[in-house]
Coordinates of C-alpha atoms in Angstrom, one line a residue:
X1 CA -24.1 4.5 16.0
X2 CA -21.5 2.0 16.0
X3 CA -23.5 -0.8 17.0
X4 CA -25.7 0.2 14.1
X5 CA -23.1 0.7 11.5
X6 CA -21.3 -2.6 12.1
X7 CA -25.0 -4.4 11.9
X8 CA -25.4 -3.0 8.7
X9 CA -21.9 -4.3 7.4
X10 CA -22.1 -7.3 8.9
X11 CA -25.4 -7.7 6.9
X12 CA -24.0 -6.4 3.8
X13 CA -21.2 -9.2 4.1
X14 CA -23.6 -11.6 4.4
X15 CA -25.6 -10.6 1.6
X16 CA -22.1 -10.5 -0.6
X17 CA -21.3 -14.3 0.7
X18 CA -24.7 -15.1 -1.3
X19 CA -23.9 -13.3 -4.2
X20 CA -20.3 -14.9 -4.7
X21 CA -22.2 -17.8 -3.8
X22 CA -24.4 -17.7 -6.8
X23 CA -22.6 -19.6 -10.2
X24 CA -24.5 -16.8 -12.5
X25 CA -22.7 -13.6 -11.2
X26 CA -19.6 -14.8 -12.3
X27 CA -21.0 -14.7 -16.2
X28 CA -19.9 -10.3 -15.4
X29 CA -16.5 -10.7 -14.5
X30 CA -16.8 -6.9 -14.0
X31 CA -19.6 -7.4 -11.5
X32 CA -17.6 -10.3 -9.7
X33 CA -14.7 -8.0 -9.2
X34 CA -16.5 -5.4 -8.2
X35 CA -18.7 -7.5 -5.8
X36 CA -15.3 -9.4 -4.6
X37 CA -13.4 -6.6 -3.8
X38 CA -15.9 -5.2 -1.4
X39 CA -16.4 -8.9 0.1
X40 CA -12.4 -8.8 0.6
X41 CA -12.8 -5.5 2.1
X42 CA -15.4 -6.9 4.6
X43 CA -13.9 -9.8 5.2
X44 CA -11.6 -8.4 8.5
X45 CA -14.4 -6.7 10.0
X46 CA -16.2 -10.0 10.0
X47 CA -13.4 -11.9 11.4
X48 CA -13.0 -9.0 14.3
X49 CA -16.6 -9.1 15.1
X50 CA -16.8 -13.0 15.0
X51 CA -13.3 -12.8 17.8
X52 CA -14.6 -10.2 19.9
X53 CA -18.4 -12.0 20.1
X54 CA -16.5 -15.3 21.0
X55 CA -14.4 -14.2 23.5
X56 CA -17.3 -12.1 25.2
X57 CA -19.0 -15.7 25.0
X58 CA -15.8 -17.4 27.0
X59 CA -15.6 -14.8 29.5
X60 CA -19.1 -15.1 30.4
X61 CA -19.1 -19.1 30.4
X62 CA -15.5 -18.4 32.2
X63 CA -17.4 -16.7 35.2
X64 CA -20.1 -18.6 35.4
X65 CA -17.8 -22.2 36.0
X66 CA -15.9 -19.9 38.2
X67 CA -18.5 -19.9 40.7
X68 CA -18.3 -23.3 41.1
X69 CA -14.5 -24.4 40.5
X70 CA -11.8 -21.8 41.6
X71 CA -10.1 -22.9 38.9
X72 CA -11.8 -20.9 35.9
X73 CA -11.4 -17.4 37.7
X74 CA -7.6 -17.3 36.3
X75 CA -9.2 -18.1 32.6
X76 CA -11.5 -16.0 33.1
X77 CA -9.3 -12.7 34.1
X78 CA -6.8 -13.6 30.8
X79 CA -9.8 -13.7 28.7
X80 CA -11.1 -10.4 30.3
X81 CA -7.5 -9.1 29.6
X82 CA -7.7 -9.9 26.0
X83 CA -11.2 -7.7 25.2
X84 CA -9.7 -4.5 25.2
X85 CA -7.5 -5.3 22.3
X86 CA -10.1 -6.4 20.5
X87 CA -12.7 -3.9 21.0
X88 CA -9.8 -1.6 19.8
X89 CA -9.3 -3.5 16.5
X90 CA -12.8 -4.0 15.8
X91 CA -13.5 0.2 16.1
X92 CA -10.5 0.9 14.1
X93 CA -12.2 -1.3 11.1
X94 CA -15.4 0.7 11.8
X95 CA -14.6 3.5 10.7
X96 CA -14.6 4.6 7.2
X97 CA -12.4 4.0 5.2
X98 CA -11.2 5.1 2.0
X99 CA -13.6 4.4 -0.5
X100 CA -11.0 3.6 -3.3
X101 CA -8.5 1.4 -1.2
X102 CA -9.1 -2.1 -3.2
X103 CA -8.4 0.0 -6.8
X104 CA -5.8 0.0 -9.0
X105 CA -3.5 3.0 -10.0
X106 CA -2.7 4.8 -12.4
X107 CA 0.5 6.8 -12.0
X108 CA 1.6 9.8 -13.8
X109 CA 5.0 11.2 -13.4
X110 CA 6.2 14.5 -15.0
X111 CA 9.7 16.0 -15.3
X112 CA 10.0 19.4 -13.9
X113 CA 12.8 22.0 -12.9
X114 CA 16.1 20.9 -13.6
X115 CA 15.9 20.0 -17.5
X116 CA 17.5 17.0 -18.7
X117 CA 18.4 16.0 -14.6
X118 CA 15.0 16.5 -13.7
X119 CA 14.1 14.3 -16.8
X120 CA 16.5 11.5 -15.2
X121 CA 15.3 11.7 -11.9
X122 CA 11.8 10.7 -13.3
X123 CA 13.0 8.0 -14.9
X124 CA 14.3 6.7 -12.0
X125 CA 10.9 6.9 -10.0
X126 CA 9.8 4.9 -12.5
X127 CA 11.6 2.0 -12.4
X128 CA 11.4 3.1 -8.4
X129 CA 8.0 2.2 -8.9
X130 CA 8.2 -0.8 -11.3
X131 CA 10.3 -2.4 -8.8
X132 CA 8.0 -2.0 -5.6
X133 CA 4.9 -3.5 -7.9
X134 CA 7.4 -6.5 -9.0
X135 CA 8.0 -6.7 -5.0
X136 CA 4.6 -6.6 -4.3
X137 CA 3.3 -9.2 -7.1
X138 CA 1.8 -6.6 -8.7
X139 CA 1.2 -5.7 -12.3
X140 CA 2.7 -2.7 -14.3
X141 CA 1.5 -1.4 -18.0
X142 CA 3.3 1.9 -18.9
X143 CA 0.3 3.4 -20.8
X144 CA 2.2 6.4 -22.6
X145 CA 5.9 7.6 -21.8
X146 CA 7.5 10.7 -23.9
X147 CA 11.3 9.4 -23.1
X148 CA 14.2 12.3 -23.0
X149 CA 17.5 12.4 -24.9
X150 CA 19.7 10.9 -22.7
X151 CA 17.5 8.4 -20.8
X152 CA 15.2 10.1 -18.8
X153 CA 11.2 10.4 -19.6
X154 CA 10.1 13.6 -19.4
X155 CA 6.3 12.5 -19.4
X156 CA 4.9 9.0 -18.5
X157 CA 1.5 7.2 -17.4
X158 CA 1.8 3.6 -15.3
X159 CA -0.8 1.4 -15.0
X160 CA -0.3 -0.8 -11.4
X161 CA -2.5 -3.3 -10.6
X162 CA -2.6 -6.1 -8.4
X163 CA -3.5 -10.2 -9.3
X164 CA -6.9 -11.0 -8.4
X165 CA -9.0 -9.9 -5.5
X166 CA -6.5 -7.9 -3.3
X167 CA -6.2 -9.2 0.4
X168 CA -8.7 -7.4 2.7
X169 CA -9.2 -4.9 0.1
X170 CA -6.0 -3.7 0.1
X171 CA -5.1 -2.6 -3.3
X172 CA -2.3 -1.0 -4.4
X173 CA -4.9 2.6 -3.8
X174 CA -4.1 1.9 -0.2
X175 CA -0.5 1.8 -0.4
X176 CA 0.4 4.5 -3.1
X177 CA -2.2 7.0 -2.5
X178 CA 0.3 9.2 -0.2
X179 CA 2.8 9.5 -3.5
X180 CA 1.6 12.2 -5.3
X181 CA 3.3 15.0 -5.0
X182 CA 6.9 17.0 -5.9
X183 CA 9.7 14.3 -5.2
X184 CA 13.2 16.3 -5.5
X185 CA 16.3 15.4 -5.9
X186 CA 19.4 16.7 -5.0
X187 CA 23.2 15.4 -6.7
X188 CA 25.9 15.7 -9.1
X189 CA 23.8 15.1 -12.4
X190 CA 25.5 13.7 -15.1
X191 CA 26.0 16.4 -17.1
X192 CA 28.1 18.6 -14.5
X193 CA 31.4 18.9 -15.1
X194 CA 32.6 21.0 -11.8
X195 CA 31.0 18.4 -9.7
X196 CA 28.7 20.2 -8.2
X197 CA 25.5 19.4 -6.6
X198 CA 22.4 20.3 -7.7
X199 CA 18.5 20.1 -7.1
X200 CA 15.6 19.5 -9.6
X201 CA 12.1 17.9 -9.2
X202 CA 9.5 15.8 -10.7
X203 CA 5.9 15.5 -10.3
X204 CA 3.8 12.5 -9.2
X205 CA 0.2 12.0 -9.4
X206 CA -1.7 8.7 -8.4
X207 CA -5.0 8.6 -9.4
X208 CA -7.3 5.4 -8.8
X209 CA -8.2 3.9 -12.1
X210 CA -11.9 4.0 -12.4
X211 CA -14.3 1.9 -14.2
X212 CA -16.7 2.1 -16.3
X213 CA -19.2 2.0 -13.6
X214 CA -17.6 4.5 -12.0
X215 CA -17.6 7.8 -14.3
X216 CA -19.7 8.4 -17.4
X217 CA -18.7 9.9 -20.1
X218 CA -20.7 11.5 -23.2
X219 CA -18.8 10.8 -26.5
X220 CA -20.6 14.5 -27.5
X221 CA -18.3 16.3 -24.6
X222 CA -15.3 15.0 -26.4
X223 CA -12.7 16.1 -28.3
X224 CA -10.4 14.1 -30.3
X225 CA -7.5 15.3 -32.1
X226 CA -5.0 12.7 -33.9
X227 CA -1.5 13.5 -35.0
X228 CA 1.9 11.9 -35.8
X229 CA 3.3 10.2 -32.8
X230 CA 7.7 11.6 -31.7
X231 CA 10.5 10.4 -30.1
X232 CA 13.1 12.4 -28.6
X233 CA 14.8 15.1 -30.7
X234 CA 11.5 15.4 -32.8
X235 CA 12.2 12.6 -34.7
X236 CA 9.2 10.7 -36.4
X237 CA 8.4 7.6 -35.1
X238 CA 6.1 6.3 -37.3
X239 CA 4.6 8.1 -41.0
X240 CA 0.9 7.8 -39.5
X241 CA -1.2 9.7 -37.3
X242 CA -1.8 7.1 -35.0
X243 CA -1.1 9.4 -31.7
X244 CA -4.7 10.5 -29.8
X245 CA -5.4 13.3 -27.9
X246 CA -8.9 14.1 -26.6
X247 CA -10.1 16.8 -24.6
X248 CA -13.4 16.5 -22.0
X249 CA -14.5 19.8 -22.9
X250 CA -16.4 20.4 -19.9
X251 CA -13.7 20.2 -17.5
X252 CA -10.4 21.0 -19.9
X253 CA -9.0 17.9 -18.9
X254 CA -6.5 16.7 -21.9
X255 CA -5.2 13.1 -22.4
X256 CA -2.7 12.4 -25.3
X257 CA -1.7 8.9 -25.6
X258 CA 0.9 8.0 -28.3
X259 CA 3.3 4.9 -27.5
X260 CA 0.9 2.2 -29.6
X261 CA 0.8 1.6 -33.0
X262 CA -2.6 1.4 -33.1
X263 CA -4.7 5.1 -33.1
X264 CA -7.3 2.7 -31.5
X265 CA -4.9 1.3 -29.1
X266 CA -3.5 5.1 -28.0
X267 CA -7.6 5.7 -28.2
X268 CA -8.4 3.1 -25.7
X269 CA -5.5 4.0 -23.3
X270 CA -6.2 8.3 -23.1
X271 CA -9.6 6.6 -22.1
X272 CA -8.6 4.8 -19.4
X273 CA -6.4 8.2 -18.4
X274 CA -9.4 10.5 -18.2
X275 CA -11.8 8.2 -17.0
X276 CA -9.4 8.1 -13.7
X277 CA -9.1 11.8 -13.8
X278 CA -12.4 12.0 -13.9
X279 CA -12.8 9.9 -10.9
X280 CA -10.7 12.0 -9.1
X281 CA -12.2 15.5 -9.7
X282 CA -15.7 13.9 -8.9
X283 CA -14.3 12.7 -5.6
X284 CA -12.5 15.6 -5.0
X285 CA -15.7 17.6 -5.8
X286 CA -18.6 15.7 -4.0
X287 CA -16.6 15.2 -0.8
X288 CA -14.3 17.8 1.3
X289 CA -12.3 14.9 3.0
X290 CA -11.2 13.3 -0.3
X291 CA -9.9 16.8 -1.4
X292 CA -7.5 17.1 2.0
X293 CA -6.3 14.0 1.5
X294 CA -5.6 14.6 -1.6
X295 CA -4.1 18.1 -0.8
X296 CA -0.1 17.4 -1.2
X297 CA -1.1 15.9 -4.9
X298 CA 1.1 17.9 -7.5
X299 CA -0.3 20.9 -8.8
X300 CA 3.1 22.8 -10.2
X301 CA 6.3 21.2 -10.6
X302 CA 7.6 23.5 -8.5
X303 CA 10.6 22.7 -5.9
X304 CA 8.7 24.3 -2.7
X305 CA 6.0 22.3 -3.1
X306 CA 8.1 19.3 -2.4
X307 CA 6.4 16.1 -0.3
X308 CA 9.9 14.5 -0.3
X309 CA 13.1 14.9 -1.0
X310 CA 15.9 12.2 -2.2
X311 CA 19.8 13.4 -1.2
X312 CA 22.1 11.2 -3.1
X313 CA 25.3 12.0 -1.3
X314 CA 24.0 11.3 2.1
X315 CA 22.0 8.3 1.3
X316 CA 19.3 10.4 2.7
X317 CA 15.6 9.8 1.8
X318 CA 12.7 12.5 3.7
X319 CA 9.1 12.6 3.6
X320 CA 8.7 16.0 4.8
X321 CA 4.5 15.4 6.0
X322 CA 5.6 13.1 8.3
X323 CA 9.2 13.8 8.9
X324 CA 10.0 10.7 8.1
X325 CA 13.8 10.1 7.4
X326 CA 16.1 7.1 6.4
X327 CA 19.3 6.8 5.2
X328 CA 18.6 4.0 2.7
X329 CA 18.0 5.9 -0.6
X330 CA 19.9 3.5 -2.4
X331 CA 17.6 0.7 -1.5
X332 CA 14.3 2.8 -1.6
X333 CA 15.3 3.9 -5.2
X334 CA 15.4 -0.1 -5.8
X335 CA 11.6 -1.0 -4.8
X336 CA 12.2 -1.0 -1.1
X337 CA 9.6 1.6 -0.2
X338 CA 7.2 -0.3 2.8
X339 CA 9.5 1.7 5.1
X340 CA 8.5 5.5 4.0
X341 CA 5.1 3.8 3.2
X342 CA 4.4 2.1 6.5
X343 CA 5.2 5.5 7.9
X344 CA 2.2 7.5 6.1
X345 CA 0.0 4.8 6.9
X346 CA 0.5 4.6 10.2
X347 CA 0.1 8.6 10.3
X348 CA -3.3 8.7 8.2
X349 CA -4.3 5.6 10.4
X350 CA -3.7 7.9 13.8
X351 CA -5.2 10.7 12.4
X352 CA -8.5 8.9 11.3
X353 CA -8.2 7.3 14.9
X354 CA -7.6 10.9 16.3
X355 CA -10.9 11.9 14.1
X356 CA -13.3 9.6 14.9
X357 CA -12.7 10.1 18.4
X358 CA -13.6 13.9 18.3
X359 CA -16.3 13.0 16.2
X360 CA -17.4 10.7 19.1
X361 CA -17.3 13.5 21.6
X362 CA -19.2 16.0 19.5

């Protein structure tokens, strides 16, 4: 079966060269994108494939002169050496990966328990967040945001999205896809005055931003409401109702999108919102797997369903899945994430390992 599924991709990549090849599919940037990202994707298997077939080729032409010159048996045992690795990396790329790796994101982060504190601490995901993309060279659009009274946001979308074709189809899917989930927070929040420590939480959901390709939508399923746009304390922001909120009736899902100007603007942004939740509930619907990895995603702001937890007076940030723990909050909190993320990817990447395998001996 593997044999046969990496002649198929190895085909597919071919047939992708030609198509990037051709000047007239670039007159759809969409289609370019669409047909670049999976050529990225495809790209490493290729390579593998190529390294492995090449040194298979050595070691045989190795043995062969080794018959007749002593001299080429040493070669010809390093080479030999060197297979196993390979065969290793190319079965890794074999298997299946996550069908939404090269997307973007759209991140959603909600204040929870804790009030005004909780409020805080999800503003500081945010620019937790914000920082990482800037680290990364990625992209960041904050599609809606519903900021608190002293700071905080108690409510805000972020678009991330990454330059181009992302390297071997890693988009920033692959990296931030473990984040949703409670985060909680535990320290003296500013509005204690006996100095006491205390824990609130805040919500994150990731959701891959889909295309248009991707979901479709029937204007007649939706519902669209417009009123006037707030800012904290109630106060008007502007005298027209230029704040959208639609409603996919069919599923109950319910965007509201009010930080443009423009009703069309807040319009175009809820759509890009529920088409990615959309996305996801199709995913999570059509396939099993998707909806387990997808498991510790936020369903209540609720403290015991925490996926990590950030101690200010220790310095101490946990990932509770993985038991993961470092004593760098400060510099997590100011983009420095690869560590915590490295982690989880490492763990989903032994576990798919750990998967195929007992697939393989069924």
């Amino acid at each position: 079966m593997s044999s046969e599924r990496l002649a198929a991709l190895l085909d597919e990549y071919a047939e992708l060269e030609k198509r990037l090849a051709d000047p007239a599919i670039h007159a759809d940037q969409g289609a370019a994108r669409r047909v670049g990202r999976r050529y990225a994707e495809l790209v490493p298997l290729h390579k593998a494939a190529g390294e492995l077939e090449q040194a298979r080729a050595d070691l045989a032409a190795a043995r062969e002169l080794a018959a007749e010159d002593a001299a080429f048996a040493a070669e010809a045992e390093t080479i030999a050496a060197s297979l196993p690795a390979l065969e290793e990396r190319l079965a890794e790329l074999l298997i299946p990966r996550d069908p939404h790796d090269a997307k973007d994101v759209i991140v959603e982060i909600k204040a929870g328990e804790g009030g005004e504190e909780s409020a805080l601490f999800a503003g500081d995901l945010l620019r937790m967040y914000t920082r990482y993309a800037e680290r990364r060279g990625w992209v960041t659009e904050v599609i809606d945001a519903q900021d608190s009274d002293l700071g905080g946001v108690k409510d805000v979308s972020l678009a991330i999205k990454t330059k181009g074709v992302p390297d071997g189809g890693n988009g920033v899917w692959s990296r931030l896809k473990w984040e949703g989930g409670v985060h909680r927070v535990q320290r003296v929040p500013v509005t204690e005055s006996q100095g006491r420590i205390h824990t609130s939480a805040a919500g994150v959901l990731v959701l891959p931003e889909a295309e248009d390709v991707d979901v479709t939508i029937d204007p007649n399923e939706l519902r669209i409401d417009v009123f006037r746009s707030s800012g904290p304390g109630g106060q008007s922001v502007n005298t027209t109702d230029s704040a959208v909120r639609i409603t996919h009736v069919p599923t109950g899902i319910v965007v509201s999108c009010q930080n443009e100007k423009s009703q069309l603007q807040n319009r175009e942004q809820a759509m890009r919102i529920l088409r990615a939740r959309l996305l996801a509930a199709a995913q999570e619907q059509a396939d099993a797997a998707a909806s387990d990895a997808r498991k510790a995603q936020v369903r209540t702001v609720d403290r015991s369903e925490r996926i990590r937890t950030y101690n200010f007076p220790q310095n101490r940030i946990t990932d509770h899945r993985i038991g993961y723990t470092a004593y760098n909050l400060d510099l997590a909190l100011a983009g420095e994430l690869d560590g915590v993320l490295d982690a989880l990817a490492e763990a989903d990447r032994a576990a798919r390992l750990a998967g195929e395998t007992e697939l393989a001996r069924r």
